[in-house]
Amino acid sequence: MIRIGSVFIPVTNLEKATAWYEENLSVKKIEEWGEGVGKGAGFYFPKGSTQLGLEQVETSQSAEFRVQNEQKNSYFNFLVDDIYAFYQELKSEGVRTSEIEKFGGMTCFDFYDPDGNPFSVVNEVKDSPFHSDQIKKLQTETR
């Protein structure tokens, strides 16, 4: 069986990024490795099995890609229990965010870490084929 173990994010200041991610995303540090450029730290989320890695780099690097013209997309998104509460929490901490948008029954917004790395936050739409309940059902059917 294969699944995503960790997602890695480039940061220019590991100590500053560690504090920011712990404070704003509630991640917990597992361990640090290396030194200088290439040093990093691994984290786990209070819920879920995917881990987060921060890798120190010399200069900021884009953690997004262009879809069409100026439209950009982050490589992954976050799911939260209450998108409006999380949005307000980030705003109150001074985190740069986009406005909350609704489309296709979804609610979403983007936020940015201190290096300008963009991240999307989405809610789960109950009737969507991508909802976690639907995925669990598909996983059960394919066993």
mmCIF file of N, CA and C in Angstrom:
data_model
loop_
_atom_site.group_PDB
_atom_site.id
_atom_site.type_symbol
_atom_site.label_atom_id
_atom_site.label_comp_id
_atom_site.label_asym_id
_atom_site.label_seq_id
_atom_site.Cartn_x
_atom_site.Cartn_y
_atom_site.Cartn_z
ATOM 1 N N MET A 1 0.841 -1.179 0.000
ATOM 2 C CA MET A 1 0.000 0.000 0.000
ATOM 3 C C MET A 1 0.887 1.244 0.000
ATOM 4 N N ILE A 2 0.494 2.246 -0.727
ATOM 5 C CA ILE A 2 1.238 3.501 -0.784
ATOM 6 C C ILE A 2 0.334 4.640 -0.332
ATOM 7 N N ARG A 3 0.921 5.587 0.391
ATOM 8 C CA ARG A 3 0.184 6.770 0.829
ATOM 9 C C ARG A 3 1.193 7.888 1.047
ATOM 10 N N ILE A 4 0.727 9.094 1.189
ATOM 11 C CA ILE A 4 1.620 10.229 1.418
ATOM 12 C C ILE A 4 2.064 10.200 2.871
ATOM 13 N N GLY A 5 3.381 10.247 3.078
ATOM 14 C CA GLY A 5 3.934 10.246 4.428
ATOM 15 C C GLY A 5 4.183 11.651 4.920
ATOM 16 N N SER A 6 4.896 12.436 4.105
ATOM 17 C CA SER A 6 5.254 13.802 4.499
ATOM 18 C C SER A 6 5.135 14.741 3.317
ATOM 19 N N VAL A 7 4.870 15.992 3.622
ATOM 20 C CA VAL A 7 4.887 17.074 2.651
ATOM 21 C C VAL A 7 5.998 18.010 3.110
ATOM 22 N N PHE A 8 6.899 18.399 2.192
ATOM 23 C CA PHE A 8 8.037 19.246 2.550
ATOM 24 C C PHE A 8 7.854 20.659 2.015
ATOM 25 N N ILE A 9 8.238 21.628 2.833
ATOM 26 C CA ILE A 9 8.073 23.038 2.504
ATOM 27 C C ILE A 9 9.424 23.724 2.638
ATOM 28 N N PRO A 10 9.849 24.489 1.611
ATOM 29 C CA PRO A 10 11.115 25.221 1.694
ATOM 30 C C PRO A 10 10.954 26.492 2.539
ATOM 31 N N VAL A 11 11.875 26.699 3.479
ATOM 32 C CA VAL A 11 11.850 27.894 4.323
ATOM 33 C C VAL A 11 13.264 28.462 4.406
ATOM 34 N N THR A 12 13.374 29.772 4.567
ATOM 35 C CA THR A 12 14.698 30.398 4.621
ATOM 36 C C THR A 12 15.240 30.537 6.046
ATOM 37 N N ASN A 13 14.385 30.399 7.033
ATOM 38 C CA ASN A 13 14.819 30.502 8.427
ATOM 39 C C ASN A 13 14.064 29.439 9.213
ATOM 40 N N LEU A 14 14.727 28.322 9.477
ATOM 41 C CA LEU A 14 14.074 27.179 10.101
ATOM 42 C C LEU A 14 13.506 27.515 11.486
ATOM 43 N N GLU A 15 14.249 28.251 12.287
ATOM 44 C CA GLU A 15 13.779 28.565 13.639
ATOM 45 C C GLU A 15 12.517 29.424 13.578
ATOM 46 N N LYS A 16 12.537 30.468 12.757
ATOM 47 C CA LYS A 16 11.373 31.349 12.609
ATOM 48 C C LYS A 16 10.186 30.570 12.049
ATOM 49 N N ALA A 17 10.435 29.740 11.038
ATOM 50 C CA ALA A 17 9.358 28.956 10.423
ATOM 51 C C ALA A 17 8.790 27.948 11.414
ATOM 52 N N THR A 18 9.660 27.311 12.190
ATOM 53 C CA THR A 18 9.199 26.339 13.188
ATOM 54 C C THR A 18 8.219 26.999 14.143
ATOM 55 N N ALA A 19 8.582 28.153 14.674
ATOM 56 C CA ALA A 19 7.703 28.867 15.614
ATOM 57 C C ALA A 19 6.383 29.232 14.937
ATOM 58 N N TRP A 20 6.449 29.701 13.691
ATOM 59 C CA TRP A 20 5.245 30.114 12.965
ATOM 60 C C TRP A 20 4.308 28.921 12.726
ATOM 61 N N TYR A 21 4.853 27.805 12.253
ATOM 62 C CA TYR A 21 4.024 26.627 11.968
ATOM 63 C C TYR A 21 3.446 26.028 13.250
ATOM 64 N N GLU A 22 4.240 26.004 14.320
ATOM 65 C CA GLU A 22 3.719 25.493 15.585
ATOM 66 C C GLU A 22 2.578 26.374 16.095
ATOM 67 N N GLU A 23 2.758 27.687 15.994
ATOM 68 C CA GLU A 23 1.749 28.618 16.501
ATOM 69 C C GLU A 23 0.492 28.644 15.635
ATOM 70 N N ASN A 24 0.657 28.679 14.322
ATOM 71 C CA ASN A 24 -0.488 28.883 13.438
ATOM 72 C C ASN A 24 -1.146 27.613 12.915
ATOM 73 N N LEU A 25 -0.402 26.513 12.829
ATOM 74 C CA LEU A 25 -0.978 25.264 12.326
ATOM 75 C C LEU A 25 -1.049 24.181 13.397
ATOM 76 N N SER A 26 -0.639 24.511 14.592
ATOM 77 C CA SER A 26 -0.702 23.588 15.740
ATOM 78 C C SER A 26 0.062 22.288 15.516
ATOM 79 N N VAL A 27 1.104 22.320 14.687
ATOM 80 C CA VAL A 27 1.913 21.120 14.481
ATOM 81 C C VAL A 27 2.850 20.935 15.672
ATOM 82 N N LYS A 28 3.274 19.704 15.875
ATOM 83 C CA LYS A 28 4.180 19.356 16.973
ATOM 84 C C LYS A 28 5.469 18.787 16.385
ATOM 85 N N LYS A 29 6.607 19.283 16.870
ATOM 86 C CA LYS A 29 7.892 18.844 16.322
ATOM 87 C C LYS A 29 8.210 17.410 16.725
ATOM 88 N N ILE A 30 8.687 16.651 15.737
ATOM 89 C CA ILE A 30 9.152 15.287 15.979
ATOM 90 C C ILE A 30 10.655 15.322 16.227
ATOM 91 N N GLU A 31 11.380 15.950 15.257
ATOM 92 C CA GLU A 31 12.835 15.966 15.344
ATOM 93 C C GLU A 31 13.409 16.910 14.296
ATOM 94 N N GLU A 32 14.613 17.407 14.556
ATOM 95 C CA GLU A 32 15.367 18.202 13.574
ATOM 96 C C GLU A 32 16.501 17.360 13.029
ATOM 97 N N TRP A 33 17.017 17.758 11.846
ATOM 98 C CA TRP A 33 18.152 17.058 11.246
ATOM 99 C C TRP A 33 19.064 18.070 10.559
ATOM 100 N N GLY A 34 20.295 17.690 10.329
ATOM 101 C CA GLY A 34 21.262 18.478 9.566
ATOM 102 C C GLY A 34 21.645 19.792 10.208
ATOM 103 N N GLU A 35 22.399 20.587 9.413
ATOM 104 C CA GLU A 35 22.790 21.926 9.837
ATOM 105 C C GLU A 35 22.989 22.792 8.610
ATOM 106 N N GLY A 36 22.901 24.123 8.790
ATOM 107 C CA GLY A 36 23.030 25.045 7.663
ATOM 108 C C GLY A 36 21.913 24.843 6.657
ATOM 109 N N VAL A 37 22.208 25.188 5.388
ATOM 110 C CA VAL A 37 21.229 24.943 4.335
ATOM 111 C C VAL A 37 21.053 23.435 4.227
ATOM 112 N N GLY A 38 19.846 22.981 4.155
ATOM 113 C CA GLY A 38 19.582 21.547 4.132
ATOM 114 C C GLY A 38 19.162 20.997 5.472
ATOM 115 N N LYS A 39 19.281 21.821 6.522
ATOM 116 C CA LYS A 39 18.775 21.330 7.797
ATOM 117 C C LYS A 39 17.260 21.436 7.754
ATOM 118 N N GLY A 40 16.629 20.648 8.568
ATOM 119 C CA GLY A 40 15.181 20.640 8.546
ATOM 120 C C GLY A 40 14.593 20.141 9.833
ATOM 121 N N ALA A 41 13.272 20.083 9.835
ATOM 122 C CA ALA A 41 12.542 19.586 10.994
ATOM 123 C C ALA A 41 11.270 18.913 10.518
ATOM 124 N N GLY A 42 10.899 17.847 11.215
ATOM 125 C CA GLY A 42 9.677 17.130 10.909
ATOM 126 C C GLY A 42 8.630 17.375 11.979
ATOM 127 N N PHE A 43 7.373 17.415 11.566
ATOM 128 C CA PHE A 43 6.260 17.705 12.463
ATOM 129 C C PHE A 43 5.110 16.750 12.195
ATOM 130 N N TYR A 44 4.256 16.602 13.195
ATOM 131 C CA TYR A 44 3.008 15.866 13.002
ATOM 132 C C TYR A 44 1.851 16.784 13.362
ATOM 133 N N PHE A 45 0.684 16.499 12.774
ATOM 134 C CA PHE A 45 -0.539 17.233 13.077
ATOM 135 C C PHE A 45 -1.283 16.490 14.189
ATOM 136 N N PRO A 46 -2.009 17.210 15.031
ATOM 137 C CA PRO A 46 -2.780 16.541 16.078
ATOM 138 C C PRO A 46 -3.768 15.504 15.525
ATOM 139 N N LYS A 47 -4.263 15.709 14.306
ATOM 140 C CA LYS A 47 -5.157 14.752 13.654
ATOM 141 C C LYS A 47 -4.559 14.385 12.307
ATOM 142 N N GLY A 48 -4.756 13.168 11.873
ATOM 143 C CA GLY A 48 -4.273 12.745 10.563
ATOM 144 C C GLY A 48 -2.919 12.084 10.637
ATOM 145 N N SER A 49 -2.538 11.457 9.532
ATOM 146 C CA SER A 49 -1.273 10.718 9.527
ATOM 147 C C SER A 49 -0.188 11.366 8.681
ATOM 148 N N THR A 50 -0.536 12.317 7.815
ATOM 149 C CA THR A 50 0.476 12.975 6.991
ATOM 150 C C THR A 50 1.335 13.886 7.862
ATOM 151 N N GLN A 51 2.642 13.807 7.653
ATOM 152 C CA GLN A 51 3.570 14.640 8.402
ATOM 153 C C GLN A 51 3.979 15.845 7.562
ATOM 154 N N LEU A 52 4.550 16.836 8.226
ATOM 155 C CA LEU A 52 4.995 18.064 7.580
ATOM 156 C C LEU A 52 6.485 18.211 7.821
ATOM 157 N N GLY A 53 7.250 18.500 6.772
ATOM 158 C CA GLY A 53 8.679 18.742 6.912
ATOM 159 C C GLY A 53 9.015 20.146 6.461
ATOM 160 N N LEU A 54 9.832 20.827 7.224
ATOM 161 C CA LEU A 54 10.360 22.134 6.822
ATOM 162 C C LEU A 54 11.822 21.930 6.478
ATOM 163 N N GLU A 55 12.228 22.396 5.313
ATOM 164 C CA GLU A 55 13.601 22.222 4.836
ATOM 165 C C GLU A 55 14.190 23.609 4.586
ATOM 166 N N GLN A 56 15.311 23.916 5.269
ATOM 167 C CA GLN A 56 15.923 25.232 5.105
ATOM 168 C C GLN A 56 16.616 25.340 3.762
ATOM 169 N N VAL A 57 16.344 26.453 3.054
ATOM 170 C CA VAL A 57 16.936 26.738 1.744
ATOM 171 C C VAL A 57 17.565 28.131 1.796
ATOM 172 N N GLU A 58 18.408 28.433 0.813
ATOM 173 C CA GLU A 58 19.077 29.739 0.801
ATOM 174 C C GLU A 58 18.131 30.877 0.456
ATOM 175 N N THR A 59 17.294 30.684 -0.554
ATOM 176 C CA THR A 59 16.370 31.731 -0.989
ATOM 177 C C THR A 59 14.962 31.164 -1.105
ATOM 178 N N SER A 60 13.979 32.038 -0.940
ATOM 179 C CA SER A 60 12.581 31.608 -1.047
ATOM 180 C C SER A 60 12.333 30.930 -2.374
ATOM 181 N N GLN A 61 11.517 29.890 -2.358
ATOM 182 C CA GLN A 61 11.165 29.149 -3.560
ATOM 183 C C GLN A 61 9.659 28.988 -3.606
ATOM 184 N N SER A 62 9.113 29.037 -4.774
ATOM 185 C CA SER A 62 7.668 28.955 -4.917
ATOM 186 C C SER A 62 7.143 27.567 -4.578
ATOM 187 N N ALA A 63 6.090 27.529 -3.775
ATOM 188 C CA ALA A 63 5.422 26.274 -3.444
ATOM 189 C C ALA A 63 4.060 26.255 -4.141
ATOM 190 N N GLU A 64 4.039 26.784 -5.372
ATOM 191 C CA GLU A 64 2.803 26.829 -6.156
ATOM 192 C C GLU A 64 3.142 26.696 -7.629
ATOM 193 N N PHE A 65 2.115 26.453 -8.432
ATOM 194 C CA PHE A 65 2.314 26.383 -9.877
ATOM 195 C C PHE A 65 1.231 27.182 -10.574
ATOM 196 N N ARG A 66 1.512 27.576 -11.802
ATOM 197 C CA ARG A 66 0.545 28.346 -12.600
ATOM 198 C C ARG A 66 -0.363 27.388 -13.349
ATOM 199 N N VAL A 67 -1.653 27.672 -13.277
ATOM 200 C CA VAL A 67 -2.633 26.853 -13.979
ATOM 201 C C VAL A 67 -2.917 27.472 -15.333
ATOM 202 N N GLN A 68 -3.221 28.744 -15.325
ATOM 203 C CA GLN A 68 -3.590 29.443 -16.545
ATOM 204 C C GLN A 68 -3.353 30.925 -16.311
ATOM 205 N N ASN A 69 -2.693 31.576 -17.244
ATOM 206 C CA ASN A 69 -2.396 33.006 -17.119
ATOM 207 C C ASN A 69 -1.819 33.308 -15.743
ATOM 208 N N GLU A 70 -2.512 34.117 -14.964
ATOM 209 C CA GLU A 70 -2.033 34.490 -13.629
ATOM 210 C C GLU A 70 -2.638 33.629 -12.527
ATOM 211 N N GLN A 71 -3.505 32.679 -12.875
ATOM 212 C CA GLN A 71 -4.123 31.818 -11.867
ATOM 213 C C GLN A 71 -3.081 30.849 -11.321
ATOM 214 N N LYS A 72 -2.950 30.830 -9.997
ATOM 215 C CA LYS A 72 -1.966 29.975 -9.343
ATOM 216 C C LYS A 72 -2.675 28.949 -8.474
ATOM 217 N N ASN A 73 -1.976 27.874 -8.200
ATOM 218 C CA ASN A 73 -2.532 26.807 -7.370
ATOM 219 C C ASN A 73 -1.433 26.280 -6.459
ATOM 220 N N SER A 74 -1.778 26.052 -5.195
ATOM 221 C CA SER A 74 -0.797 25.444 -4.293
ATOM 222 C C SER A 74 -0.769 23.939 -4.551
ATOM 223 N N TYR A 75 0.289 23.297 -4.136
ATOM 224 C CA TYR A 75 0.465 21.874 -4.397
ATOM 225 C C TYR A 75 -0.433 20.985 -3.542
ATOM 226 N N PHE A 76 -0.914 21.493 -2.429
ATOM 227 C CA PHE A 76 -1.813 20.719 -1.577
ATOM 228 C C PHE A 76 -2.688 21.692 -0.806
ATOM 229 N N ASN A 77 -3.729 21.166 -0.178
ATOM 230 C CA ASN A 77 -4.588 22.019 0.632
ATOM 231 C C ASN A 77 -4.799 21.400 2.000
ATOM 232 N N PHE A 78 -5.305 22.214 2.883
ATOM 233 C CA PHE A 78 -5.614 21.777 4.239
ATOM 234 C C PHE A 78 -7.123 21.676 4.402
ATOM 235 N N LEU A 79 -7.569 20.691 5.166
ATOM 236 C CA LEU A 79 -8.959 20.574 5.582
ATOM 237 C C LEU A 79 -9.034 20.969 7.045
ATOM 238 N N VAL A 80 -10.055 21.735 7.394
ATOM 239 C CA VAL A 80 -10.246 22.126 8.790
ATOM 240 C C VAL A 80 -11.683 21.823 9.197
ATOM 241 N N ASP A 81 -11.894 21.677 10.498
ATOM 242 C CA ASP A 81 -13.242 21.390 10.998
ATOM 243 C C ASP A 81 -14.179 22.576 10.784
ATOM 244 N N ASP A 82 -13.684 23.802 10.992
ATOM 245 C CA ASP A 82 -14.503 25.011 10.859
ATOM 246 C C ASP A 82 -13.685 26.052 10.101
ATOM 247 N N ILE A 83 -13.956 26.180 8.815
ATOM 248 C CA ILE A 83 -13.152 27.061 7.957
ATOM 249 C C ILE A 83 -13.240 28.521 8.394
ATOM 250 N N TYR A 84 -14.416 28.954 8.853
ATOM 251 C CA TYR A 84 -14.577 30.350 9.273
ATOM 252 C C TYR A 84 -13.803 30.634 10.560
ATOM 253 N N ALA A 85 -13.825 29.708 11.497
ATOM 254 C CA ALA A 85 -13.074 29.884 12.744
ATOM 255 C C ALA A 85 -11.567 29.897 12.465
ATOM 256 N N PHE A 86 -11.101 29.006 11.582
ATOM 257 C CA PHE A 86 -9.670 28.961 11.261
ATOM 258 C C PHE A 86 -9.249 30.248 10.555
ATOM 259 N N TYR A 87 -10.090 30.728 9.658
ATOM 260 C CA TYR A 87 -9.823 31.984 8.944
ATOM 261 C C TYR A 87 -9.661 33.132 9.954
ATOM 262 N N GLN A 88 -10.595 33.248 10.890
ATOM 263 C CA GLN A 88 -10.535 34.313 11.890
ATOM 264 C C GLN A 88 -9.309 34.167 12.792
ATOM 265 N N GLU A 89 -8.963 32.921 13.115
ATOM 266 C CA GLU A 89 -7.791 32.665 13.939
ATOM 267 C C GLU A 89 -6.518 33.164 13.243
ATOM 268 N N LEU A 90 -6.369 32.825 11.959
ATOM 269 C CA LEU A 90 -5.199 33.280 11.208
ATOM 270 C C LEU A 90 -5.183 34.801 11.100
ATOM 271 N N LYS A 91 -6.326 35.390 10.771
ATOM 272 C CA LYS A 91 -6.408 36.852 10.648
ATOM 273 C C LYS A 91 -6.023 37.535 11.962
ATOM 274 N N SER A 92 -6.502 37.006 13.086
ATOM 275 C CA SER A 92 -6.218 37.617 14.384
ATOM 276 C C SER A 92 -4.739 37.507 14.749
ATOM 277 N N GLU A 93 -4.037 36.518 14.175
ATOM 278 C CA GLU A 93 -2.598 36.355 14.407
ATOM 279 C C GLU A 93 -1.765 37.162 13.407
ATOM 280 N N GLY A 94 -2.438 37.889 12.499
ATOM 281 C CA GLY A 94 -1.733 38.724 11.526
ATOM 282 C C GLY A 94 -1.216 37.955 10.320
ATOM 283 N N VAL A 95 -1.721 36.734 10.101
ATOM 284 C CA VAL A 95 -1.306 35.936 8.947
ATOM 285 C C VAL A 95 -1.976 36.505 7.698
ATOM 286 N N ARG A 96 -1.197 36.658 6.640
ATOM 287 C CA ARG A 96 -1.745 37.162 5.368
ATOM 288 C C ARG A 96 -2.633 36.083 4.752
ATOM 289 N N THR A 97 -3.858 36.469 4.395
ATOM 290 C CA THR A 97 -4.819 35.551 3.790
ATOM 291 C C THR A 97 -5.486 36.207 2.589
ATOM 292 N N SER A 98 -6.084 35.385 1.751
ATOM 293 C CA SER A 98 -6.974 35.896 0.710
ATOM 294 C C SER A 98 -8.353 36.024 1.346
ATOM 295 N N GLU A 99 -9.298 36.495 0.586
ATOM 296 C CA GLU A 99 -10.677 36.527 1.057
ATOM 297 C C GLU A 99 -11.265 35.125 0.952
ATOM 298 N N ILE A 100 -12.265 34.836 1.758
ATOM 299 C CA ILE A 100 -12.980 33.570 1.647
ATOM 300 C C ILE A 100 -13.812 33.606 0.374
ATOM 301 N N GLU A 101 -13.733 32.524 -0.392
ATOM 302 C CA GLU A 101 -14.490 32.419 -1.639
ATOM 303 C C GLU A 101 -15.358 31.171 -1.594
ATOM 304 N N LYS A 102 -16.428 31.198 -2.375
ATOM 305 C CA LYS A 102 -17.292 30.029 -2.527
ATOM 306 C C LYS A 102 -17.419 29.725 -4.010
ATOM 307 N N PHE A 103 -17.263 28.449 -4.338
ATOM 308 C CA PHE A 103 -17.498 28.008 -5.709
ATOM 309 C C PHE A 103 -17.761 26.506 -5.712
ATOM 310 N N GLY A 104 -18.659 26.081 -6.573
ATOM 311 C CA GLY A 104 -18.967 24.662 -6.681
ATOM 312 C C GLY A 104 -19.372 24.013 -5.373
ATOM 313 N N GLY A 105 -20.027 24.782 -4.498
ATOM 314 C CA GLY A 105 -20.440 24.246 -3.211
ATOM 315 C C GLY A 105 -19.345 24.243 -2.162
ATOM 316 N N MET A 106 -18.125 24.639 -2.550
ATOM 317 C CA MET A 106 -16.994 24.652 -1.617
ATOM 318 C C MET A 106 -16.754 26.050 -1.077
ATOM 319 N N THR A 107 -16.142 26.104 0.085
ATOM 320 C CA THR A 107 -15.679 27.349 0.666
ATOM 321 C C THR A 107 -14.171 27.197 0.820
ATOM 322 N N CYS A 108 -13.428 28.240 0.438
ATOM 323 C CA CYS A 108 -11.964 28.134 0.499
ATOM 324 C C CYS A 108 -11.324 29.501 0.681
ATOM 325 N N PHE A 109 -10.070 29.476 1.065
ATOM 326 C CA PHE A 109 -9.233 30.675 1.092
ATOM 327 C C PHE A 109 -7.783 30.228 1.080
ATOM 328 N N ASP A 110 -6.891 31.160 0.814
ATOM 329 C CA ASP A 110 -5.454 30.896 0.828
ATOM 330 C C ASP A 110 -4.826 31.667 1.985
ATOM 331 N N PHE A 111 -3.714 31.151 2.491
ATOM 332 C CA PHE A 111 -2.914 31.886 3.458
ATOM 333 C C PHE A 111 -1.452 31.662 3.116
ATOM 334 N N TYR A 112 -0.571 32.481 3.709
ATOM 335 C CA TYR A 112 0.844 32.482 3.345
ATOM 336 C C TYR A 112 1.719 32.426 4.587
ATOM 337 N N ASP A 113 2.785 31.619 4.496
ATOM 338 C CA ASP A 113 3.733 31.548 5.611
ATOM 339 C C ASP A 113 4.720 32.713 5.499
ATOM 340 N N PRO A 114 5.664 32.862 6.434
ATOM 341 C CA PRO A 114 6.598 33.992 6.392
ATOM 342 C C PRO A 114 7.458 34.054 5.120
ATOM 343 N N ASP A 115 7.672 32.917 4.428
ATOM 344 C CA ASP A 115 8.436 32.911 3.184
ATOM 345 C C ASP A 115 7.549 33.179 1.968
ATOM 346 N N GLY A 116 6.261 33.395 2.189
ATOM 347 C CA GLY A 116 5.336 33.631 1.083
ATOM 348 C C GLY A 116 4.800 32.358 0.453
ATOM 349 N N ASN A 117 5.088 31.193 1.060
ATOM 350 C CA ASN A 117 4.532 29.945 0.546
ATOM 351 C C ASN A 117 3.014 29.980 0.702
ATOM 352 N N PRO A 118 2.285 29.727 -0.387
ATOM 353 C CA PRO A 118 0.819 29.767 -0.315
ATOM 354 C C PRO A 118 0.228 28.401 0.031
ATOM 355 N N PHE A 119 -0.852 28.426 0.785
ATOM 356 C CA PHE A 119 -1.570 27.210 1.135
ATOM 357 C C PHE A 119 -3.059 27.468 1.011
ATOM 358 N N SER A 120 -3.778 26.502 0.494
ATOM 359 C CA SER A 120 -5.230 26.597 0.392
ATOM 360 C C SER A 120 -5.869 25.874 1.560
ATOM 361 N N VAL A 121 -6.996 26.396 1.985
ATOM 362 C CA VAL A 121 -7.816 25.754 3.004
ATOM 363 C C VAL A 121 -9.184 25.561 2.370
ATOM 364 N N VAL A 122 -9.716 24.366 2.466
ATOM 365 C CA VAL A 122 -11.038 24.080 1.901
ATOM 366 C C VAL A 122 -11.897 23.357 2.923
ATOM 367 N N ASN A 123 -13.194 23.478 2.735
ATOM 368 C CA ASN A 123 -14.103 22.685 3.550
ATOM 369 C C ASN A 123 -14.499 21.460 2.745
ATOM 370 N N GLU A 124 -14.972 20.447 3.416
ATOM 371 C CA GLU A 124 -15.423 19.247 2.723
ATOM 372 C C GLU A 124 -16.904 19.405 2.387
ATOM 373 N N VAL A 125 -17.247 19.176 1.138
ATOM 374 C CA VAL A 125 -18.624 19.253 0.685
ATOM 375 C C VAL A 125 -19.215 17.855 0.764
ATOM 376 N N LYS A 126 -20.255 17.700 1.562
ATOM 377 C CA LYS A 126 -20.819 16.385 1.868
ATOM 378 C C LYS A 126 -21.131 15.553 0.621
ATOM 379 N N ASP A 127 -21.679 16.135 -0.422
ATOM 380 C CA ASP A 127 -22.066 15.379 -1.614
ATOM 381 C C ASP A 127 -20.948 15.218 -2.641
ATOM 382 N N SER A 128 -19.790 15.763 -2.352
ATOM 383 C CA SER A 128 -18.681 15.704 -3.294
ATOM 384 C C SER A 128 -18.064 14.306 -3.348
ATOM 385 N N PRO A 129 -17.637 13.873 -4.534
ATOM 386 C CA PRO A 129 -16.933 12.591 -4.612
ATOM 387 C C PRO A 129 -15.568 12.637 -3.910
ATOM 388 N N PHE A 130 -15.098 13.827 -3.543
ATOM 389 C CA PHE A 130 -13.809 13.996 -2.874
ATOM 390 C C PHE A 130 -13.949 14.078 -1.352
ATOM 391 N N HIS A 131 -15.162 14.063 -0.823
ATOM 392 C CA HIS A 131 -15.382 14.123 0.626
ATOM 393 C C HIS A 131 -14.739 12.894 1.273
ATOM 394 N N SER A 132 -14.188 13.056 2.461
ATOM 395 C CA SER A 132 -13.475 11.952 3.120
ATOM 396 C C SER A 132 -14.362 10.720 3.320
ATOM 397 N N ASP A 133 -15.655 10.913 3.570
ATOM 398 C CA ASP A 133 -16.555 9.760 3.709
ATOM 399 C C ASP A 133 -16.660 8.988 2.397
ATOM 400 N N GLN A 134 -16.703 9.712 1.277
ATOM 401 C CA GLN A 134 -16.784 9.067 -0.032
ATOM 402 C C GLN A 134 -15.484 8.312 -0.341
ATOM 403 N N ILE A 135 -14.366 8.893 0.050
ATOM 404 C CA ILE A 135 -13.074 8.242 -0.180
ATOM 405 C C ILE A 135 -12.973 6.964 0.653
ATOM 406 N N LYS A 136 -13.410 7.019 1.896
ATOM 407 C CA LYS A 136 -13.404 5.811 2.745
ATOM 408 C C LYS A 136 -14.253 4.711 2.113
ATOM 409 N N LYS A 137 -15.375 5.103 1.547
ATOM 410 C CA LYS A 137 -16.257 4.151 0.884
ATOM 411 C C LYS A 137 -15.547 3.526 -0.317
ATOM 412 N N LEU A 138 -14.884 4.343 -1.111
ATOM 413 C CA LEU A 138 -14.124 3.818 -2.269
ATOM 414 C C LEU A 138 -13.009 2.902 -1.814
ATOM 415 N N GLN A 139 -12.329 3.274 -0.737
ATOM 416 C CA GLN A 139 -11.227 2.454 -0.232
ATOM 417 C C GLN A 139 -11.738 1.084 0.230
ATOM 418 N N THR A 140 -12.887 1.070 0.844
ATOM 419 C CA THR A 140 -13.485 -0.186 1.312
ATOM 420 C C THR A 140 -13.885 -1.059 0.131
ATOM 421 N N GLU A 141 -14.426 -0.437 -0.914
ATOM 422 C CA GLU A 141 -14.878 -1.189 -2.097
ATOM 423 C C GLU A 141 -13.711 -1.822 -2.854
ATOM 424 N N THR A 142 -12.537 -1.222 -2.796
ATOM 425 C CA THR A 142 -11.406 -1.726 -3.580
ATOM 426 C C THR A 142 -10.570 -2.759 -2.824
ATOM 427 N N ARG A 143 -10.953 -3.111 -1.637
ATOM 428 C CA ARG A 143 -10.179 -4.096 -0.863
ATOM 429 C C ARG A 143 -10.498 -5.488 -1.311
#
